[in-house]
PDB file of C-alpha atoms and ligand atoms in Angstrom:
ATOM      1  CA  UNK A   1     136.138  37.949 360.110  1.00 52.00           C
ATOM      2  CA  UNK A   2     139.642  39.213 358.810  1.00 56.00           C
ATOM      3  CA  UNK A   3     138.469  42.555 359.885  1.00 56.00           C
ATOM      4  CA  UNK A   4     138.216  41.478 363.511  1.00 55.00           C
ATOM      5  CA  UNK A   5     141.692  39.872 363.391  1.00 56.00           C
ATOM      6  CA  UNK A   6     143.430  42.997 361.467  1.00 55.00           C
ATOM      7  CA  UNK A   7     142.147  44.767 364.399  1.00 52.00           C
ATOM      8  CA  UNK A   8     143.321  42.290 367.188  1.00 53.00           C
ATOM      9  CA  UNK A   9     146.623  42.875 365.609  1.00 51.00           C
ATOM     10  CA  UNK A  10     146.638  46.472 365.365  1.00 50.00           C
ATOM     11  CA  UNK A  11     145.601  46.837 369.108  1.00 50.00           C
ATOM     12  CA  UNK A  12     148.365  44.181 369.908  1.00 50.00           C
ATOM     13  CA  UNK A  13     151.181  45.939 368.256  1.00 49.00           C
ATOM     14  CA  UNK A  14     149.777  49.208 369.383  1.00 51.00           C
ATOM     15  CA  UNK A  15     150.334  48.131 372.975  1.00 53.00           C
ATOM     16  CA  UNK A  16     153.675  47.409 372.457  1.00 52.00           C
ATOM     17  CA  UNK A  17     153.974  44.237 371.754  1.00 51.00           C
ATOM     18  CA  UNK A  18     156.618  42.865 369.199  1.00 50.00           C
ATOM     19  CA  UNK A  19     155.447  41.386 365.499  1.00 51.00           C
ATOM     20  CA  UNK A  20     155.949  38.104 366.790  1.00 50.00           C
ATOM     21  CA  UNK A  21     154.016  38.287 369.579  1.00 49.00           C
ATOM     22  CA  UNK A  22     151.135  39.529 367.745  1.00 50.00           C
ATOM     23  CA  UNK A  23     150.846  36.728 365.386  1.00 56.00           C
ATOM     24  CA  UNK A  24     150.198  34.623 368.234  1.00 59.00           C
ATOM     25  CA  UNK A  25     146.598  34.007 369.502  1.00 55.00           C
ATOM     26  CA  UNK A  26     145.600  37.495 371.694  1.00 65.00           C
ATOM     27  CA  UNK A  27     145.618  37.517 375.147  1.00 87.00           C
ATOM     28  CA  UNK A  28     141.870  36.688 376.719  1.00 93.00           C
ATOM     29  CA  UNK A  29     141.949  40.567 377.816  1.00 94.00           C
ATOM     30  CA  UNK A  30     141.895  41.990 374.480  1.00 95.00           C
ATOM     31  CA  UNK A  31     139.629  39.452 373.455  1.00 96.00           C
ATOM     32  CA  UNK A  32     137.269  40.163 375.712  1.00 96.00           C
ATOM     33  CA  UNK A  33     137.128  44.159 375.259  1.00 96.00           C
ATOM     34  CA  UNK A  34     135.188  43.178 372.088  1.00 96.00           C
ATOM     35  CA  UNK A  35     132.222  42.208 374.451  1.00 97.00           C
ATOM     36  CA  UNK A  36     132.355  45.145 376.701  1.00 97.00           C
ATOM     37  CA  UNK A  37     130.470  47.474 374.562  1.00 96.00           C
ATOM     38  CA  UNK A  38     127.463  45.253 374.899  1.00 96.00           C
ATOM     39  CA  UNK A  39     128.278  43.316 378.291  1.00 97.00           C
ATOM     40  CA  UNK A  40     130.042  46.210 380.473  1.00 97.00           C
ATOM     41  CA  UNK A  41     133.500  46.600 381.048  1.00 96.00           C
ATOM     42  CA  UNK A  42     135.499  43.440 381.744  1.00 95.00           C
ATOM     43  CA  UNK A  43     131.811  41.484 381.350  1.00 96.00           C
ATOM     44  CA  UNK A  44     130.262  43.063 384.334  1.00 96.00           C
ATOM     45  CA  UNK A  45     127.595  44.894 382.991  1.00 95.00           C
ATOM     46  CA  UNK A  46     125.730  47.274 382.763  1.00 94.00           C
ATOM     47  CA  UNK A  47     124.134  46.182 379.608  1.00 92.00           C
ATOM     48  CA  UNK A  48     122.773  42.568 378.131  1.00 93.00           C
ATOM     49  CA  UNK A  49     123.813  39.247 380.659  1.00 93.00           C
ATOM     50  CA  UNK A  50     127.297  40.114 382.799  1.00 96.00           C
ATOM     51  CA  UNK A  51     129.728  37.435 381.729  1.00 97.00           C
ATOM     52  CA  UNK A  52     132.619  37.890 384.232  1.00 97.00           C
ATOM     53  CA  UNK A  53     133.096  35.476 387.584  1.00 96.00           C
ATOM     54  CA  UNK A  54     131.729  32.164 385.951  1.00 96.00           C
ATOM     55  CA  UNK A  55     133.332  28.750 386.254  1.00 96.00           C
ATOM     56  CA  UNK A  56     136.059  27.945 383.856  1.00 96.00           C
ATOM     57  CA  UNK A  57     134.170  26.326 380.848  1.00 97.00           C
ATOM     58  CA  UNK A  58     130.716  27.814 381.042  1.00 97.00           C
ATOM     59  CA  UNK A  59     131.715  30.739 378.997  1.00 97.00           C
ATOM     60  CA  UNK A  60     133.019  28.883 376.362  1.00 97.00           C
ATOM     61  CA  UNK A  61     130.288  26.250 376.353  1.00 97.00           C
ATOM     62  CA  UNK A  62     127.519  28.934 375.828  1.00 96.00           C
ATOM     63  CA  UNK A  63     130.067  30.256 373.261  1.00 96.00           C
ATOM     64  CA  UNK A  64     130.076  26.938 371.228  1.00 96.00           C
ATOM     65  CA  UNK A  65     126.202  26.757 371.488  1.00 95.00           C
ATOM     66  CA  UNK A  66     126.052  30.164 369.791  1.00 95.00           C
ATOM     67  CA  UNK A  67     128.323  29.583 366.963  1.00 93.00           C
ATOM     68  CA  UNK A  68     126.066  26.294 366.609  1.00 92.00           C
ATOM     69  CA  UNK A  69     122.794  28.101 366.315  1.00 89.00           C
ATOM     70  CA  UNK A  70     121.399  26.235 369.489  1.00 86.00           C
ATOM     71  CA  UNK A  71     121.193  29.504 371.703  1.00 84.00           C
ATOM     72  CA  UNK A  72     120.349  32.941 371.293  1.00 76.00           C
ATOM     73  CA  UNK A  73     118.446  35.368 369.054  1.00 75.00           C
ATOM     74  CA  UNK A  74     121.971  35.043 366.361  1.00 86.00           C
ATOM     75  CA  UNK A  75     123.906  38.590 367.381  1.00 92.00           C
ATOM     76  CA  UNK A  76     125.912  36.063 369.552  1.00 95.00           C
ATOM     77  CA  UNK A  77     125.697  33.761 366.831  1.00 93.00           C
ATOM     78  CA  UNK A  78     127.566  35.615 364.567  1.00 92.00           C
ATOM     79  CA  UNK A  79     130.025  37.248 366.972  1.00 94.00           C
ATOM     80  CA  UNK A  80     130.926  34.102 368.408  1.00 95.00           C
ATOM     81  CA  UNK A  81     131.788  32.845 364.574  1.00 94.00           C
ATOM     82  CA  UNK A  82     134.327  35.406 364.550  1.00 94.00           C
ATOM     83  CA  UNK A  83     136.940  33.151 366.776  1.00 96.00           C
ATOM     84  CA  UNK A  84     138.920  30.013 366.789  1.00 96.00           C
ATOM     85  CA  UNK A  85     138.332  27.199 369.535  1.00 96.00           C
ATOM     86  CA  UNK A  86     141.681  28.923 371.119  1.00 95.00           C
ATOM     87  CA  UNK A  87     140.358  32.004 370.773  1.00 95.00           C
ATOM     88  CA  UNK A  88     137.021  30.987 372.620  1.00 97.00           C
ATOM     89  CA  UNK A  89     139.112  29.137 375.691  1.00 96.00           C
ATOM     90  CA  UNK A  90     141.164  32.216 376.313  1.00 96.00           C
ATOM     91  CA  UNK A  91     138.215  34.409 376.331  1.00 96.00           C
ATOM     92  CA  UNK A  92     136.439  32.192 378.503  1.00 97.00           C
ATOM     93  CA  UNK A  93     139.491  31.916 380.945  1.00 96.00           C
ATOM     94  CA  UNK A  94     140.342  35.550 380.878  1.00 96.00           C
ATOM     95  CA  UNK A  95     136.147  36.436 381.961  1.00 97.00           C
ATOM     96  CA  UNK A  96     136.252  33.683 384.608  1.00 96.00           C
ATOM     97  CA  UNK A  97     139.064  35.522 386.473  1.00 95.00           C
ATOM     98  CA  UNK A  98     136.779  39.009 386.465  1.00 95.00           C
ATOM     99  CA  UNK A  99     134.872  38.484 390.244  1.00 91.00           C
TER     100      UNK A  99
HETATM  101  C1  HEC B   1     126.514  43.526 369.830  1.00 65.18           C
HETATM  102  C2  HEC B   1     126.346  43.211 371.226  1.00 65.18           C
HETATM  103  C3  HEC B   1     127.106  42.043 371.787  1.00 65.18           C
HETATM  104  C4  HEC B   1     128.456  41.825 371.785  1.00 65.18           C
HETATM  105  C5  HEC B   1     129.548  42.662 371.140  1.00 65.18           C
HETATM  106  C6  HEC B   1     128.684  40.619 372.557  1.00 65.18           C
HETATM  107  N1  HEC B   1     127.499  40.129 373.013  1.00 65.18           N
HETATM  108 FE1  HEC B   1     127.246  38.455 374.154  1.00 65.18          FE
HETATM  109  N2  HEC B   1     125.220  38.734 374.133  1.00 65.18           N
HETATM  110  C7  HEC B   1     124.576  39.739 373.436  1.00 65.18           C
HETATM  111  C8  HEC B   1     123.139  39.498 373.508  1.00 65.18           C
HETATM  112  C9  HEC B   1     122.077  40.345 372.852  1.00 65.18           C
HETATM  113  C10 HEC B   1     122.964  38.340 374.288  1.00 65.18           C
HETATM  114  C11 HEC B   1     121.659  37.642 374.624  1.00 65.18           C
HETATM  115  C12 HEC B   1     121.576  36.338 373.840  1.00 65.18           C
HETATM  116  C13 HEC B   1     121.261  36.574 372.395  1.00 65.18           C
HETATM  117  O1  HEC B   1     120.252  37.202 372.144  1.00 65.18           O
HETATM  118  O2  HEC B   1     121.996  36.127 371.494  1.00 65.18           O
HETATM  119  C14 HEC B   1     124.299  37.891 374.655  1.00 65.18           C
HETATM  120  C15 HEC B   1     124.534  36.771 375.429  1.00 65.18           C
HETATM  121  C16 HEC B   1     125.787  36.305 375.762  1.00 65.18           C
HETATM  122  C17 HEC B   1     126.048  35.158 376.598  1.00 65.18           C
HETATM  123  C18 HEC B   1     125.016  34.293 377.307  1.00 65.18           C
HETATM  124  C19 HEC B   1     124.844  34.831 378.690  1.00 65.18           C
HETATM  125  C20 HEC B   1     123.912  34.007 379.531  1.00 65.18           C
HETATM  126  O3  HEC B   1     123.980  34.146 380.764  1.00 65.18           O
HETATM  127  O4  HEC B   1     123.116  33.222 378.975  1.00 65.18           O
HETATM  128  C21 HEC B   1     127.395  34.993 376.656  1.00 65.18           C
HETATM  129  C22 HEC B   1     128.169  33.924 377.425  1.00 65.18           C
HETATM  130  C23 HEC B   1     127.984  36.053 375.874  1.00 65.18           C
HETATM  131  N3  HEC B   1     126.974  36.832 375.326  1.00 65.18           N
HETATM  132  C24 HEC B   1     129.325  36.218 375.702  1.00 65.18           C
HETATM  133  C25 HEC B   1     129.901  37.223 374.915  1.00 65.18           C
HETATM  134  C26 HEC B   1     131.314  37.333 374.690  1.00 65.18           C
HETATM  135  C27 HEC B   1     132.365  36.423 375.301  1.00 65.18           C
HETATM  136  C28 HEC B   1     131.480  38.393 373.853  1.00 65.18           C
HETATM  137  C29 HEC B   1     132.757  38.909 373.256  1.00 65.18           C
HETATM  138  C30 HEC B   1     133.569  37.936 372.565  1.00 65.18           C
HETATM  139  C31 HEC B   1     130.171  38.953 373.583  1.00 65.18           C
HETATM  140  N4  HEC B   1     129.231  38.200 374.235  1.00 65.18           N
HETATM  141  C32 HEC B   1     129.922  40.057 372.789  1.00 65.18           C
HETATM  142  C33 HEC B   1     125.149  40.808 372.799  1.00 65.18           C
HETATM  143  C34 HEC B   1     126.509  40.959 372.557  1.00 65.18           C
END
């Protein structure tokens, strides 16, 4: 888990953003391009479920579900352990936007 969030803050200050921006919870953007390896880029696929274009909320609920153990065969599980409640809102508002 501090592995993922040394490398959130490497890729913020790498693209140019000051110190004190990058202490602050990442932008839903570079979030997200930690799914599009296995989701497509921006969520669209090809690969395992697209993500992008859903309502506000549904991403995040399915998110919550997985880091409770309700859904999934536990990859998602364990990736979606990896982030904060704020972390999980501005992914899921960030992949609503992608139609
Ligand atoms: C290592 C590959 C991998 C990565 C990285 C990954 N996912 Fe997934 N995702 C999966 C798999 C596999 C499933 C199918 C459900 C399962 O087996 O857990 C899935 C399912 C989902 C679903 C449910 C889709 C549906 O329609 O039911 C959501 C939502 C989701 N992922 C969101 C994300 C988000 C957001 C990220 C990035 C923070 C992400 N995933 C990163 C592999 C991945």
């Amino acid at each position: 888990m501090q592995g993922i969030r040394v490398l959130f803050i490497g890729l913020a200050l790498s693209a140019g953003l000051s110190g004190a921006q990058a202490q602050l919870a990442p932008a839903g953007r570079l979030l997200a391009s930690n799914c599009f390896q296995c989701h497509g880029t921006n969520g669209k696929g090809p690969g395992f479920d697209a993500i992008n274009g859903k309502s506000v909320g549904e991403i995040y609920t399915k998110l919550k579900e997985f880091q409770a153990g309700k859904e999934g065969n536990g990859i998602m599980a364990k990736h979606a352990l990896g982030y904060t409640d704020a972390e999980l809102q501005a992914l899921d508002k960030w992949l609503s936007t992608q139609r």
